[in-house]
CSV table of C-alpha atoms in Angstrom, one decimal:
chain,number,residue,atom,x,y,z
A,1186,UNK,CA,160.3,136.8,182.6
A,1187,UNK,CA,161.3,133.8,184.7
A,1188,UNK,CA,160.0,131.6,181.9
A,1189,UNK,CA,162.2,133.4,179.3
A,1190,UNK,CA,165.4,133.1,181.6
A,1191,UNK,CA,164.6,129.3,182.0
A,1192,UNK,CA,164.9,129.0,178.3
A,1193,UNK,CA,168.6,129.9,178.6
A,1194,UNK,CA,169.1,126.7,180.4
A,1195,UNK,CA,171.0,124.1,178.2
A,1196,UNK,CA,171.3,121.1,180.6
A,1197,UNK,CA,174.2,122.1,182.9
A,1198,UNK,CA,175.2,125.3,180.8
A,1199,UNK,CA,173.5,128.6,180.1
A,1200,UNK,CA,173.3,129.2,176.3
A,1201,UNK,CA,171.6,131.9,174.3
A,1202,UNK,CA,171.7,134.4,171.4
A,1203,UNK,CA,174.0,137.1,172.1
A,1204,UNK,CA,174.6,138.8,168.6
A,1205,UNK,CA,171.9,140.0,166.3
A,1206,UNK,CA,171.5,137.8,163.3
A,1207,UNK,CA,168.8,136.9,160.7
A,1208,UNK,CA,167.8,133.8,162.3
A,1209,UNK,CA,167.0,134.6,165.9
A,1210,UNK,CA,166.5,137.5,168.3
A,1211,UNK,CA,169.0,138.2,171.1
A,1212,UNK,CA,167.9,136.6,174.4
A,1213,UNK,CA,171.3,136.5,176.3
A,1214,UNK,CA,171.6,140.2,177.0
A,1215,UNK,CA,174.1,142.1,179.3
A,1216,UNK,CA,171.3,142.6,181.7
A,1217,UNK,CA,170.3,139.1,182.1
A,1218,UNK,CA,173.9,138.0,182.3
A,1219,UNK,CA,174.2,140.3,185.2
A,1220,UNK,CA,171.1,138.8,186.9
A,1221,UNK,CA,172.5,135.4,186.2
A,1222,UNK,CA,175.9,136.3,187.9
A,1223,UNK,CA,173.9,137.6,190.9
A,1224,UNK,CA,172.0,134.2,191.0
A,1225,UNK,CA,175.5,132.4,190.8
A,1226,UNK,CA,176.9,134.5,193.8
A,1227,UNK,CA,173.9,133.6,195.9
A,1228,UNK,CA,174.4,129.9,195.0
A,1229,UNK,CA,178.1,130.0,195.6
A,1230,UNK,CA,177.7,132.0,199.0
A,1231,UNK,CA,175.4,129.0,200.1
A,1232,UNK,CA,177.9,126.4,199.1
A,1233,UNK,CA,180.9,128.3,200.8
A,1234,UNK,CA,179.0,129.8,203.8
A,1235,UNK,CA,181.1,133.1,203.5
A,1236,UNK,CA,180.1,136.7,202.5
A,1237,UNK,CA,180.4,138.4,199.2
A,1238,UNK,CA,183.7,140.1,200.2
A,1239,UNK,CA,185.5,136.8,200.8
A,1240,UNK,CA,184.4,135.2,197.5
A,1241,UNK,CA,187.0,134.9,194.7
A,1242,UNK,CA,185.8,134.1,191.2
A,1243,UNK,CA,187.7,133.6,188.0
A,1244,UNK,CA,186.2,134.8,184.7
A,1245,UNK,CA,187.4,133.7,181.4
A,1246,UNK,CA,186.1,133.4,177.8
A,1247,UNK,CA,186.6,131.8,174.5
A,1248,UNK,CA,187.2,133.6,171.1
A,1249,UNK,CA,183.5,134.5,170.5
A,1250,UNK,CA,182.7,138.0,169.3
A,1251,UNK,CA,180.3,138.7,172.1
A,1252,UNK,CA,182.8,137.5,174.8
A,1253,UNK,CA,184.4,140.7,175.9
A,1254,UNK,CA,180.9,142.3,176.4
A,1255,UNK,CA,179.6,139.6,178.4
A,1256,UNK,CA,183.0,139.2,180.3
A,1257,UNK,CA,182.6,142.9,181.3
A,1258,UNK,CA,178.9,142.3,182.4
A,1259,UNK,CA,179.9,139.4,184.5
A,1260,UNK,CA,183.1,140.9,186.1
A,1261,UNK,CA,181.3,144.3,186.5
A,1262,UNK,CA,178.6,142.5,188.6
A,1263,UNK,CA,180.9,140.6,190.6
A,1264,UNK,CA,182.7,143.6,191.5
A,1265,UNK,CA,179.6,145.4,192.5
A,1266,UNK,CA,178.6,142.6,194.8
A,1267,UNK,CA,182.1,143.0,196.4
A,1268,UNK,CA,183.7,139.7,195.2
A,1269,UNK,CA,187.5,139.6,194.1
A,1270,UNK,CA,187.5,138.8,190.3
A,1271,UNK,CA,190.5,136.9,188.5
A,1272,UNK,CA,190.2,138.0,185.0
A,1273,UNK,CA,191.7,135.1,182.9
A,1274,UNK,CA,191.1,136.8,179.7
A,1275,UNK,CA,191.0,134.3,176.6
A,1276,UNK,CA,191.0,130.9,178.4
A,1277,UNK,CA,189.4,127.2,178.0
A,1278,UNK,CA,186.8,125.7,179.9
A,1279,UNK,CA,188.9,123.0,181.6
A,1280,UNK,CA,191.5,125.7,182.5
A,1281,UNK,CA,188.7,127.6,184.3
A,1282,UNK,CA,187.9,124.6,186.3
A,1283,UNK,CA,191.6,124.3,187.3
A,1284,UNK,CA,191.4,128.0,188.8
A,1285,UNK,CA,189.5,126.4,191.6
A,1286,UNK,CA,192.1,123.8,192.5
A,1287,UNK,CA,195.5,125.4,191.5
A,1288,UNK,CA,197.3,126.0,194.7
A,1289,UNK,CA,198.3,129.4,193.9
A,1290,UNK,CA,194.7,130.7,193.1
A,1291,UNK,CA,192.2,128.5,194.7
A,1292,UNK,CA,189.2,130.4,193.6
A,1293,UNK,CA,185.9,129.7,195.2
A,1294,UNK,CA,184.3,129.4,191.8
A,1295,UNK,CA,184.8,130.2,188.2
A,1296,UNK,CA,182.7,131.3,185.3
A,1297,UNK,CA,183.7,130.4,181.6
A,1298,UNK,CA,182.0,132.4,178.8
A,1299,UNK,CA,181.6,129.9,175.9
A,1300,UNK,CA,178.9,128.2,173.8
A,1301,UNK,CA,181.2,125.4,172.6
A,1302,UNK,CA,180.8,124.8,168.9
A,1303,UNK,CA,177.6,126.6,168.2
A,1304,UNK,CA,177.4,129.3,165.5
A,1305,UNK,CA,179.1,132.7,166.1
A,1306,UNK,CA,176.0,134.6,167.4
A,1307,UNK,CA,175.7,132.2,170.5
A,1308,UNK,CA,177.3,132.4,173.8
A,1309,UNK,CA,176.7,131.2,177.2
A,1310,UNK,CA,178.1,130.5,180.6
A,1311,UNK,CA,179.5,127.5,182.5
A,1312,UNK,CA,180.0,127.5,186.3
A,1313,UNK,CA,182.5,125.6,188.4
A,1314,UNK,CA,183.8,125.2,191.9
A,1315,UNK,CA,186.4,122.8,193.0
A,1316,UNK,CA,183.8,120.1,193.1
A,1317,UNK,CA,183.3,120.3,189.3
A,1318,UNK,CA,180.7,121.9,187.1
A,1319,UNK,CA,177.3,122.7,188.1
A,1320,UNK,CA,174.4,120.3,187.7
A,1321,UNK,CA,171.3,120.9,186.1
A,1322,UNK,CA,169.3,121.4,189.4
A,1323,UNK,CA,172.1,124.0,190.3
A,1324,UNK,CA,171.5,126.0,187.1
A,1325,UNK,CA,167.7,126.0,187.7
A,1326,UNK,CA,168.5,127.3,191.3
A,1327,UNK,CA,170.8,130.0,189.9
A,1328,UNK,CA,168.2,131.3,187.4
A,1329,UNK,CA,165.5,131.3,190.0
A,1330,UNK,CA,167.7,133.3,192.5
A,1331,UNK,CA,168.6,135.6,189.5
A,1332,UNK,CA,165.1,136.9,189.4
A,1333,UNK,CA,164.5,137.2,193.1
A,1334,UNK,CA,167.1,140.0,193.5
A,1335,UNK,CA,167.4,139.5,197.2
A,1336,UNK,CA,171.1,139.9,197.5
A,1337,UNK,CA,173.2,141.8,200.0
A,1338,UNK,CA,174.7,145.1,199.0
A,1339,UNK,CA,178.4,145.0,199.2
A,1340,UNK,CA,180.1,147.2,201.9
A,1341,UNK,CA,182.7,147.9,199.4
A,1342,UNK,CA,183.5,147.3,195.6
A,1343,UNK,CA,185.4,144.2,195.0
A,1344,UNK,CA,188.9,144.2,193.2
A,1345,UNK,CA,190.1,142.7,190.0
A,1346,UNK,CA,193.1,140.7,189.2
A,1347,UNK,CA,194.5,140.2,185.8
A,1348,UNK,CA,196.3,136.9,185.5
A,1349,UNK,CA,197.5,134.8,182.5
A,1350,UNK,CA,196.0,131.5,183.6
A,1351,UNK,CA,196.3,129.7,180.2
A,1352,UNK,CA,200.0,130.0,180.7
A,1353,UNK,CA,199.7,128.3,184.2
A,1354,UNK,CA,197.6,125.7,182.8
A,1355,UNK,CA,199.9,125.0,180.2
A,1356,UNK,CA,202.8,124.4,182.6
A,1357,UNK,CA,200.7,121.8,184.2
A,1358,UNK,CA,200.2,119.9,180.9
A,1359,UNK,CA,204.0,120.2,180.2
A,1360,UNK,CA,205.0,118.8,183.5
A,1361,UNK,CA,202.5,115.9,183.2
A,1362,UNK,CA,204.1,115.0,179.9
A,1363,UNK,CA,207.7,115.4,180.8
A,1364,UNK,CA,207.3,113.3,183.9
A,1365,UNK,CA,205.3,110.6,182.2
A,1366,UNK,CA,207.6,110.1,179.2
A,1367,UNK,CA,210.6,110.5,181.4
A,1368,UNK,CA,213.3,110.6,178.7
A,1369,UNK,CA,216.7,110.2,179.8
A,1370,UNK,CA,218.1,112.0,176.8
A,1371,UNK,CA,215.4,114.3,176.1
A,1372,UNK,CA,213.6,115.1,179.2
A,1373,UNK,CA,213.0,118.9,178.7
A,1374,UNK,CA,211.9,118.2,175.0
A,1375,UNK,CA,210.5,114.7,174.7
A,1376,UNK,CA,208.5,115.4,171.7
A,1377,UNK,CA,211.5,116.3,169.6
A,1378,UNK,CA,211.4,114.8,166.3
A,1379,UNK,CA,207.7,114.6,166.2
A,1380,UNK,CA,205.8,116.9,163.8
A,1381,UNK,CA,202.3,117.6,165.4
A,1382,UNK,CA,200.1,120.2,164.0
A,1383,UNK,CA,196.9,121.8,165.5
A,1384,UNK,CA,193.7,123.0,164.0
A,1385,UNK,CA,192.0,125.1,166.7
A,1386,UNK,CA,189.2,126.3,164.4
A,1387,UNK,CA,189.8,130.0,165.6
A,1388,UNK,CA,188.8,129.0,169.0
A,1389,UNK,CA,190.7,129.1,172.3
A,1390,UNK,CA,192.9,126.2,171.5
A,1391,UNK,CA,195.7,127.9,169.5
A,1392,UNK,CA,197.8,128.1,172.9
A,1393,UNK,CA,198.5,124.4,172.6
A,1394,UNK,CA,201.0,125.0,169.9
A,1395,UNK,CA,203.2,127.7,171.4
A,1396,UNK,CA,202.6,127.1,175.1
A,1397,UNK,CA,202.7,123.1,175.1
A,1398,UNK,CA,203.9,121.6,171.9
A,1399,UNK,CA,206.8,123.8,171.1
A,1400,UNK,CA,208.3,124.0,174.7
A,1401,UNK,CA,208.3,120.1,174.5
A,1402,UNK,CA,210.2,120.2,171.3
A,1403,UNK,CA,207.6,119.4,168.7
A,1404,UNK,CA,207.6,120.8,165.3
A,1405,UNK,CA,204.2,122.5,164.8
A,1406,UNK,CA,204.8,124.0,161.5
A,1407,UNK,CA,201.5,123.7,159.3
A,1408,UNK,CA,199.1,124.3,162.4
A,1409,UNK,CA,196.1,126.2,161.2
A,1410,UNK,CA,193.3,128.6,162.5
A,1411,UNK,CA,195.2,128.8,166.0
A,1412,UNK,CA,194.5,132.6,166.0
A,1413,UNK,CA,191.2,133.5,167.8
A,1414,UNK,CA,188.4,134.8,165.7
A,1415,UNK,CA,184.8,134.5,167.0
A,1416,UNK,CA,183.5,134.6,163.4
A,1417,UNK,CA,184.9,130.9,163.1
A,1418,UNK,CA,185.1,131.6,159.3
A,1419,UNK,CA,187.2,128.6,158.3
A,1420,UNK,CA,185.1,126.0,159.8
A,1421,UNK,CA,183.0,125.2,163.0
A,1422,UNK,CA,185.4,124.1,165.7
A,1423,UNK,CA,183.8,120.6,166.4
A,1424,UNK,CA,185.6,117.4,166.5
A,1425,UNK,CA,182.5,115.6,165.6
A,1426,UNK,CA,182.0,117.5,162.4
A,1427,UNK,CA,183.1,116.1,158.9
A,1428,UNK,CA,184.2,119.6,157.9
A,1429,UNK,CA,186.6,120.1,160.8
A,1430,UNK,CA,188.0,116.5,160.5
A,1431,UNK,CA,188.6,116.7,156.7
A,1432,UNK,CA,190.4,120.1,157.5
A,1433,UNK,CA,192.9,118.6,159.7
A,1434,UNK,CA,193.2,115.6,157.8
A,1435,UNK,CA,194.2,117.5,154.6
A,1436,UNK,CA,196.8,119.5,156.7
A,1437,UNK,CA,198.3,116.4,158.1
A,1438,UNK,CA,198.7,114.7,154.7
A,1439,UNK,CA,200.0,118.1,153.1
A,1440,UNK,CA,202.6,118.8,155.8
A,1441,UNK,CA,203.5,115.1,156.2
A,1442,UNK,CA,202.9,115.4,160.0
A,1443,UNK,CA,203.0,112.5,162.6
A,1444,UNK,CA,199.8,113.6,164.2
A,1445,UNK,CA,197.0,116.2,163.7
A,1446,UNK,CA,195.0,117.5,166.6
A,1447,UNK,CA,191.5,119.3,166.4
A,1448,UNK,CA,189.8,121.2,169.3
A,1449,UNK,CA,186.4,122.6,169.8
A,1450,UNK,CA,186.2,126.3,170.7
A,1451,UNK,CA,186.6,126.0,174.3
A,1452,UNK,CA,188.9,122.8,174.4
A,1453,UNK,CA,186.9,120.6,176.5
A,1454,UNK,CA,186.8,118.3,173.4
A,1455,UNK,CA,189.3,117.0,170.9
A,1456,UNK,CA,190.0,114.5,168.1
A,1457,UNK,CA,193.1,113.4,166.2
A,1458,UNK,CA,194.3,112.4,162.7
A,1459,UNK,CA,197.3,110.0,162.5
A,1460,UNK,CA,200.1,110.2,160.1
A,1461,UNK,CA,198.3,108.2,157.3
A,1462,UNK,CA,195.3,110.6,157.4
A,1463,UNK,CA,193.1,108.3,159.5
A,1464,UNK,CA,190.4,110.2,161.3
A,1465,UNK,CA,190.4,109.1,165.0
A,1466,UNK,CA,187.1,110.7,166.6
A,1467,UNK,CA,183.9,109.2,167.9
A,1468,UNK,CA,184.1,105.5,168.4
A,1469,UNK,CA,187.8,105.3,167.3
A,1470,UNK,CA,188.8,108.0,169.8
A,1471,UNK,CA,187.0,106.1,172.7
A,1472,UNK,CA,188.8,103.1,171.7
A,1473,UNK,CA,192.1,104.7,171.6
A,1474,UNK,CA,191.6,106.3,175.0
A,1475,UNK,CA,190.4,103.0,176.3
A,1476,UNK,CA,193.4,101.1,175.2
A,1477,UNK,CA,195.7,103.8,177.2
A,1478,UNK,CA,193.7,103.7,180.3
A,1479,UNK,CA,193.2,99.9,180.3
A,1480,UNK,CA,196.9,99.4,180.2
A,1481,UNK,CA,197.4,101.6,183.1
A,1482,UNK,CA,194.3,100.4,185.1
A,1483,UNK,CA,193.5,96.7,184.0
A,1484,UNK,CA,189.9,95.6,184.1
A,1485,UNK,CA,188.4,99.1,184.5
A,1486,UNK,CA,184.9,100.1,183.3
A,1487,UNK,CA,184.7,102.4,180.6
A,1488,UNK,CA,181.6,104.6,180.6
A,1489,UNK,CA,180.3,105.8,177.3
A,1490,UNK,CA,177.1,107.3,176.0
A,1491,UNK,CA,174.4,105.3,174.2
A,1492,UNK,CA,175.2,105.5,170.6
A,1493,UNK,CA,178.6,103.6,170.7
A,1494,UNK,CA,179.3,100.7,168.3
A,1495,UNK,CA,179.3,96.9,168.8
A,1496,UNK,CA,182.7,97.0,167.5
A,1497,UNK,CA,183.7,99.3,170.4
A,1498,UNK,CA,182.2,96.9,173.1
A,1499,UNK,CA,184.1,93.9,171.6
A,1500,UNK,CA,187.2,96.0,171.5
A,1501,UNK,CA,187.0,97.1,175.2
A,1502,UNK,CA,186.1,93.6,176.3
A,1503,UNK,CA,188.9,91.8,174.4
A,1504,UNK,CA,191.3,94.4,176.2
A,1505,UNK,CA,189.9,93.0,179.6
A,1506,UNK,CA,187.8,96.2,180.2
A,1507,UNK,CA,184.0,96.4,181.0
A,1508,UNK,CA,182.0,98.6,178.5
A,1509,UNK,CA,179.4,100.5,180.4
A,1510,UNK,CA,177.0,101.9,177.9
A,1511,UNK,CA,174.9,104.8,179.5
A,1512,UNK,CA,173.2,107.9,178.3
A,1513,UNK,CA,173.9,110.7,175.9
A,1514,UNK,CA,175.0,113.8,177.6
A,1515,UNK,CA,178.8,114.5,178.9
A,1516,UNK,CA,177.5,115.2,182.5
A,1517,UNK,CA,175.4,111.8,182.5
A,1518,UNK,CA,178.4,110.1,181.3
A,1519,UNK,CA,180.6,111.8,183.9
A,1520,UNK,CA,178.4,111.5,186.7
A,1521,UNK,CA,177.8,107.7,186.0
A,1522,UNK,CA,181.6,107.2,186.2
A,1523,UNK,CA,181.8,108.9,189.6
A,1524,UNK,CA,178.8,106.9,190.8
A,1525,UNK,CA,180.5,103.6,189.8
A,1526,UNK,CA,183.6,104.5,191.7
A,1527,UNK,CA,181.5,105.6,194.6
A,1528,UNK,CA,180.1,102.0,194.7
A,1529,UNK,CA,183.5,100.5,194.6
A,1530,UNK,CA,183.6,99.6,191.0
A,1531,UNK,CA,186.7,100.8,189.2
A,1532,UNK,CA,185.9,103.3,186.5
A,1533,UNK,CA,189.1,105.5,185.2
A,1534,UNK,CA,187.5,106.8,182.0
A,1535,UNK,CA,184.1,108.3,181.1
A,1536,UNK,CA,183.8,109.4,177.5
A,1537,UNK,CA,181.1,110.5,175.0
A,1538,UNK,CA,181.3,110.1,171.3
A,1539,UNK,CA,181.3,113.8,171.0
A,1540,UNK,CA,184.7,113.9,172.2
A,1541,UNK,CA,184.2,114.9,175.9
A,1542,UNK,CA,186.6,112.5,177.7
A,1543,UNK,CA,187.1,112.7,181.6
A,1544,UNK,CA,189.8,110.7,183.3
A,1545,UNK,CA,189.5,109.9,187.0
A,1546,UNK,CA,193.2,111.0,187.4
A,1547,UNK,CA,192.2,114.4,186.3
A,1548,UNK,CA,189.3,115.4,188.6
A,1549,UNK,CA,186.8,113.6,186.1
A,1550,UNK,CA,187.0,116.7,184.1
A,1551,UNK,CA,186.1,116.7,180.5
A,1552,UNK,CA,189.5,118.2,179.1
A,1553,UNK,CA,190.5,117.9,175.5
A,1554,UNK,CA,194.0,119.2,176.0
A,1555,UNK,CA,194.4,116.7,178.8
A,1556,UNK,CA,193.2,113.8,176.7
A,1557,UNK,CA,195.8,114.9,173.9
A,1558,UNK,CA,198.5,115.0,176.4
A,1559,UNK,CA,197.8,111.4,177.3
A,1560,UNK,CA,197.8,110.5,173.8
A,1561,UNK,CA,201.1,112.3,173.1
A,1562,UNK,CA,202.8,110.5,176.1
A,1563,UNK,CA,201.7,107.2,174.6
A,1564,UNK,CA,202.8,108.3,171.1
A,1565,UNK,CA,206.3,109.1,172.4
A,1566,UNK,CA,206.7,105.7,174.1
A,1567,UNK,CA,205.6,103.9,171.0
A,1568,UNK,CA,207.9,105.8,168.9
A,1569,UNK,CA,210.8,104.2,170.9
A,1570,UNK,CA,209.1,100.7,169.9
A,1571,UNK,CA,209.0,102.0,166.4
A,1572,UNK,CA,205.2,101.8,166.4
A,1573,UNK,CA,202.5,104.4,165.6
A,1574,UNK,CA,199.5,105.4,167.8
A,1575,UNK,CA,197.0,103.9,165.4
A,1576,UNK,CA,198.4,100.5,166.2
A,1577,UNK,CA,196.6,100.6,169.4
A,1578,UNK,CA,193.2,100.2,167.4
A,1579,UNK,CA,194.1,98.1,164.5
A,1580,UNK,CA,191.6,95.6,165.9
A,1581,UNK,CA,188.6,98.0,166.2
A,1582,UNK,CA,185.9,96.8,163.9
A,1583,UNK,CA,184.0,99.5,162.2
A,1584,UNK,CA,180.4,99.2,160.9
A,1585,UNK,CA,180.0,99.2,157.0
A,1586,UNK,CA,177.0,101.7,157.6
A,1587,UNK,CA,176.1,104.3,159.9
A,1588,UNK,CA,173.0,106.5,159.6
A,1589,UNK,CA,171.3,109.2,161.7
A,1590,UNK,CA,167.9,110.4,161.5
A,1591,UNK,CA,166.3,113.5,163.4
A,1592,UNK,CA,162.4,113.5,163.4
A,1593,UNK,CA,161.0,116.7,164.7
A,1594,UNK,CA,158.1,116.2,167.3
A,1595,UNK,CA,155.2,118.7,166.3
A,1596,UNK,CA,153.5,118.4,169.6
A,1597,UNK,CA,153.8,121.0,172.3
A,1598,UNK,CA,154.1,118.1,174.9
A,1599,UNK,CA,156.9,116.6,172.9
A,1600,UNK,CA,158.4,114.8,175.8
A,1601,UNK,CA,155.1,112.9,176.6
A,1602,UNK,CA,154.4,112.3,172.8
A,1603,UNK,CA,158.0,111.2,172.0
A,1604,UNK,CA,158.1,108.9,175.1
A,1605,UNK,CA,154.9,107.3,173.8
A,1606,UNK,CA,156.4,106.5,170.4
A,1607,UNK,CA,159.4,104.9,172.1
A,1608,UNK,CA,157.2,102.7,174.3
A,1609,UNK,CA,155.1,101.7,171.2
A,1610,UNK,CA,158.3,100.9,169.3
A,1611,UNK,CA,159.1,98.5,172.1
A,1612,UNK,CA,155.9,96.5,171.3
A,1613,UNK,CA,156.4,96.8,167.5
A,1614,UNK,CA,159.6,95.1,167.5
A,1615,UNK,CA,158.4,92.1,169.3
A,1616,UNK,CA,156.6,91.2,165.9
A,1617,UNK,CA,159.8,91.6,163.8
A,1618,UNK,CA,161.8,88.6,163.2
A,1619,UNK,CA,165.4,88.8,164.4
A,1620,UNK,CA,165.1,91.7,166.5
A,1621,UNK,CA,165.2,92.0,170.2
A,1622,UNK,CA,165.5,95.0,172.7
A,1623,UNK,CA,169.1,95.3,174.1
A,1624,UNK,CA,169.8,94.8,177.6
A,1625,UNK,CA,170.7,97.5,179.9
A,1626,UNK,CA,169.0,100.5,178.1
A,1627,UNK,CA,169.3,103.7,180.1
A,1628,UNK,CA,167.5,106.0,177.5
A,1629,UNK,CA,165.2,105.2,174.8
A,1630,UNK,CA,165.3,101.8,173.0
A,1631,UNK,CA,168.3,100.2,171.6
A,1632,UNK,CA,167.4,97.1,169.3
A,1633,UNK,CA,169.8,94.4,168.2
A,1634,UNK,CA,169.4,93.1,164.7
A,1635,UNK,CA,170.8,89.5,163.8
A,1636,UNK,CA,172.8,89.0,160.6
A,1637,UNK,CA,169.8,87.9,158.6
A,1638,UNK,CA,167.7,90.8,159.5
A,1639,UNK,CA,169.8,94.0,159.3
A,1640,UNK,CA,173.1,92.7,160.9
A,1641,UNK,CA,173.4,95.6,163.3
A,1642,UNK,CA,171.5,97.8,165.8
A,1643,UNK,CA,169.4,100.9,166.1
A,1644,UNK,CA,168.8,103.4,169.0
A,1645,UNK,CA,165.7,105.7,169.2
A,1646,UNK,CA,165.8,108.3,171.8
A,1647,UNK,CA,164.6,111.8,172.5
A,1648,UNK,CA,167.0,114.7,172.1
A,1649,UNK,CA,168.3,116.2,175.3
A,1650,UNK,CA,167.5,119.7,174.3
A,1651,UNK,CA,165.3,119.9,171.2
A,1652,UNK,CA,161.7,118.6,170.4
A,1653,UNK,CA,163.4,115.7,168.3
A,1654,UNK,CA,163.5,112.0,168.1
A,1655,UNK,CA,166.8,110.7,167.2
A,1656,UNK,CA,167.4,107.5,165.3
A,1657,UNK,CA,170.9,106.0,164.8
A,1658,UNK,CA,171.4,102.9,163.0
A,1659,UNK,CA,174.5,100.8,162.4
A,1660,UNK,CA,175.1,97.7,160.3
A,1661,UNK,CA,178.0,95.4,159.3
A,1662,UNK,CA,176.3,94.4,156.1
A,1663,UNK,CA,176.1,96.3,152.8
A,1664,UNK,CA,172.3,96.3,152.6
A,1665,UNK,CA,171.7,96.1,156.4
A,1666,UNK,CA,170.8,99.6,157.1
A,1667,UNK,CA,168.2,99.4,154.2
A,1668,UNK,CA,166.5,96.3,155.8
A,1669,UNK,CA,166.3,98.2,159.1
A,1670,UNK,CA,164.9,101.4,157.6
A,1671,UNK,CA,162.3,99.4,155.5
A,1672,UNK,CA,161.1,97.7,158.4
A,1673,UNK,CA,160.8,100.8,160.5
A,1674,UNK,CA,159.0,103.0,157.9
A,1675,UNK,CA,155.5,101.8,158.5
A,1676,UNK,CA,155.9,102.4,162.3
A,1677,UNK,CA,157.1,106.0,162.0
A,1678,UNK,CA,154.9,107.0,159.1
A,1679,UNK,CA,151.7,106.5,161.0
A,1680,UNK,CA,152.4,109.2,163.4
A,1681,UNK,CA,150.8,112.6,162.1
A,1682,UNK,CA,152.7,114.8,164.5
A,1683,UNK,CA,156.2,113.4,163.8
A,1684,UNK,CA,157.9,114.7,160.9
A,1685,UNK,CA,159.6,111.4,159.6
A,1686,UNK,CA,160.2,113.0,156.1
A,1687,UNK,CA,163.9,112.4,156.2
A,1688,UNK,CA,163.2,108.7,155.8
A,1689,UNK,CA,162.3,109.3,152.3
């Protein structure tokens, strides 16, 4: 049973199958959710050194179909344990963290029910205190305690408070935007004259139109898929996905909007499209956020994941910043930013290519809505100078070719097998002319290829959550990626327990 429960851990989250479907069996049942909730209470009591009856826990969910049932299971178990429950209803992951620091609530902990952009039949749990989200070791502890069952019976049943916290969270964003733009003529409606449309992908991000943009004076006509619908029938809410970015791009062009915003299901990630239809996500979004932050904090380090482009490094360095390329995984990136600050090295932005962006000024919380608020502030200021937001990244160089391959590892001990392949590749590249291992590799191996031998780079790493080796390739030459692939084929195809058929 413990092994099955451990399988629900997905890094720093809990994720599983909550709705019956043709592909996979249900493993995130109401009973398991109750057990995990007990484990969280035990963990939280240890952190707060207080009894169950004094614990106040906020509970919220995104738009997934299984959300209400899971929320009832979580809330019911918290009440049975004597806790006070703040039921936030439909909410976002960043807002659920804010319940722990908002002066009017100051919950001891919070639980967000979400599985981000995964298909409709998934769901999961994220846990927070005022210190931030749980780490991987915390989740393992919670799961272990979930099975022990040695928790105190409550002297009394807890109480439940229904709160509209997404409105409270929206007020924080509105206040931030108004104060930062500080318009003398339009203080209350500083976004008047701007047409900004939102594509929430039927997730929890639809609130941004009516509760943030419209009170600030923006025209949101043309916004789409803002009503919650856990089937995600229009497209998966994922700022990395071509389908989602094409959707908002088409809406921007059709409605002649000044800006298009797309959120993931629980709004901890975002991306934008400018008025010309240019998609600004992944490296372009990191560049845009970096330009804004570096203007406010010259010389700061920007921590990113490992698959960022050479052009992005040049862009950040040309602005006087330091590009600190680290590991995949948003918690890895955020924790590295926090570590740098603790060592006395300025880092005001930690951002992953997936769209997770965390700013030091905002608790190092990965918050898609807050990132968009920062972009809107800059956009309004640029408008006074008759400039567009895309002008900030005009100098960003983009590669001519970008490829990604995913090679399933067929061995049970996939971590050991995959790690061996990575180590062998380090030796293999020593015999390839014009190739050398990049400095400061924090995961896998990144190789730089000179302009006669691929004119780009590639990175081989183990997936964070699956038995898969991931290979990313970028090149600044028309035939560069082909050169890199051709030289790598003999290496990968010799491994019988590695499915490299996608190379063909």
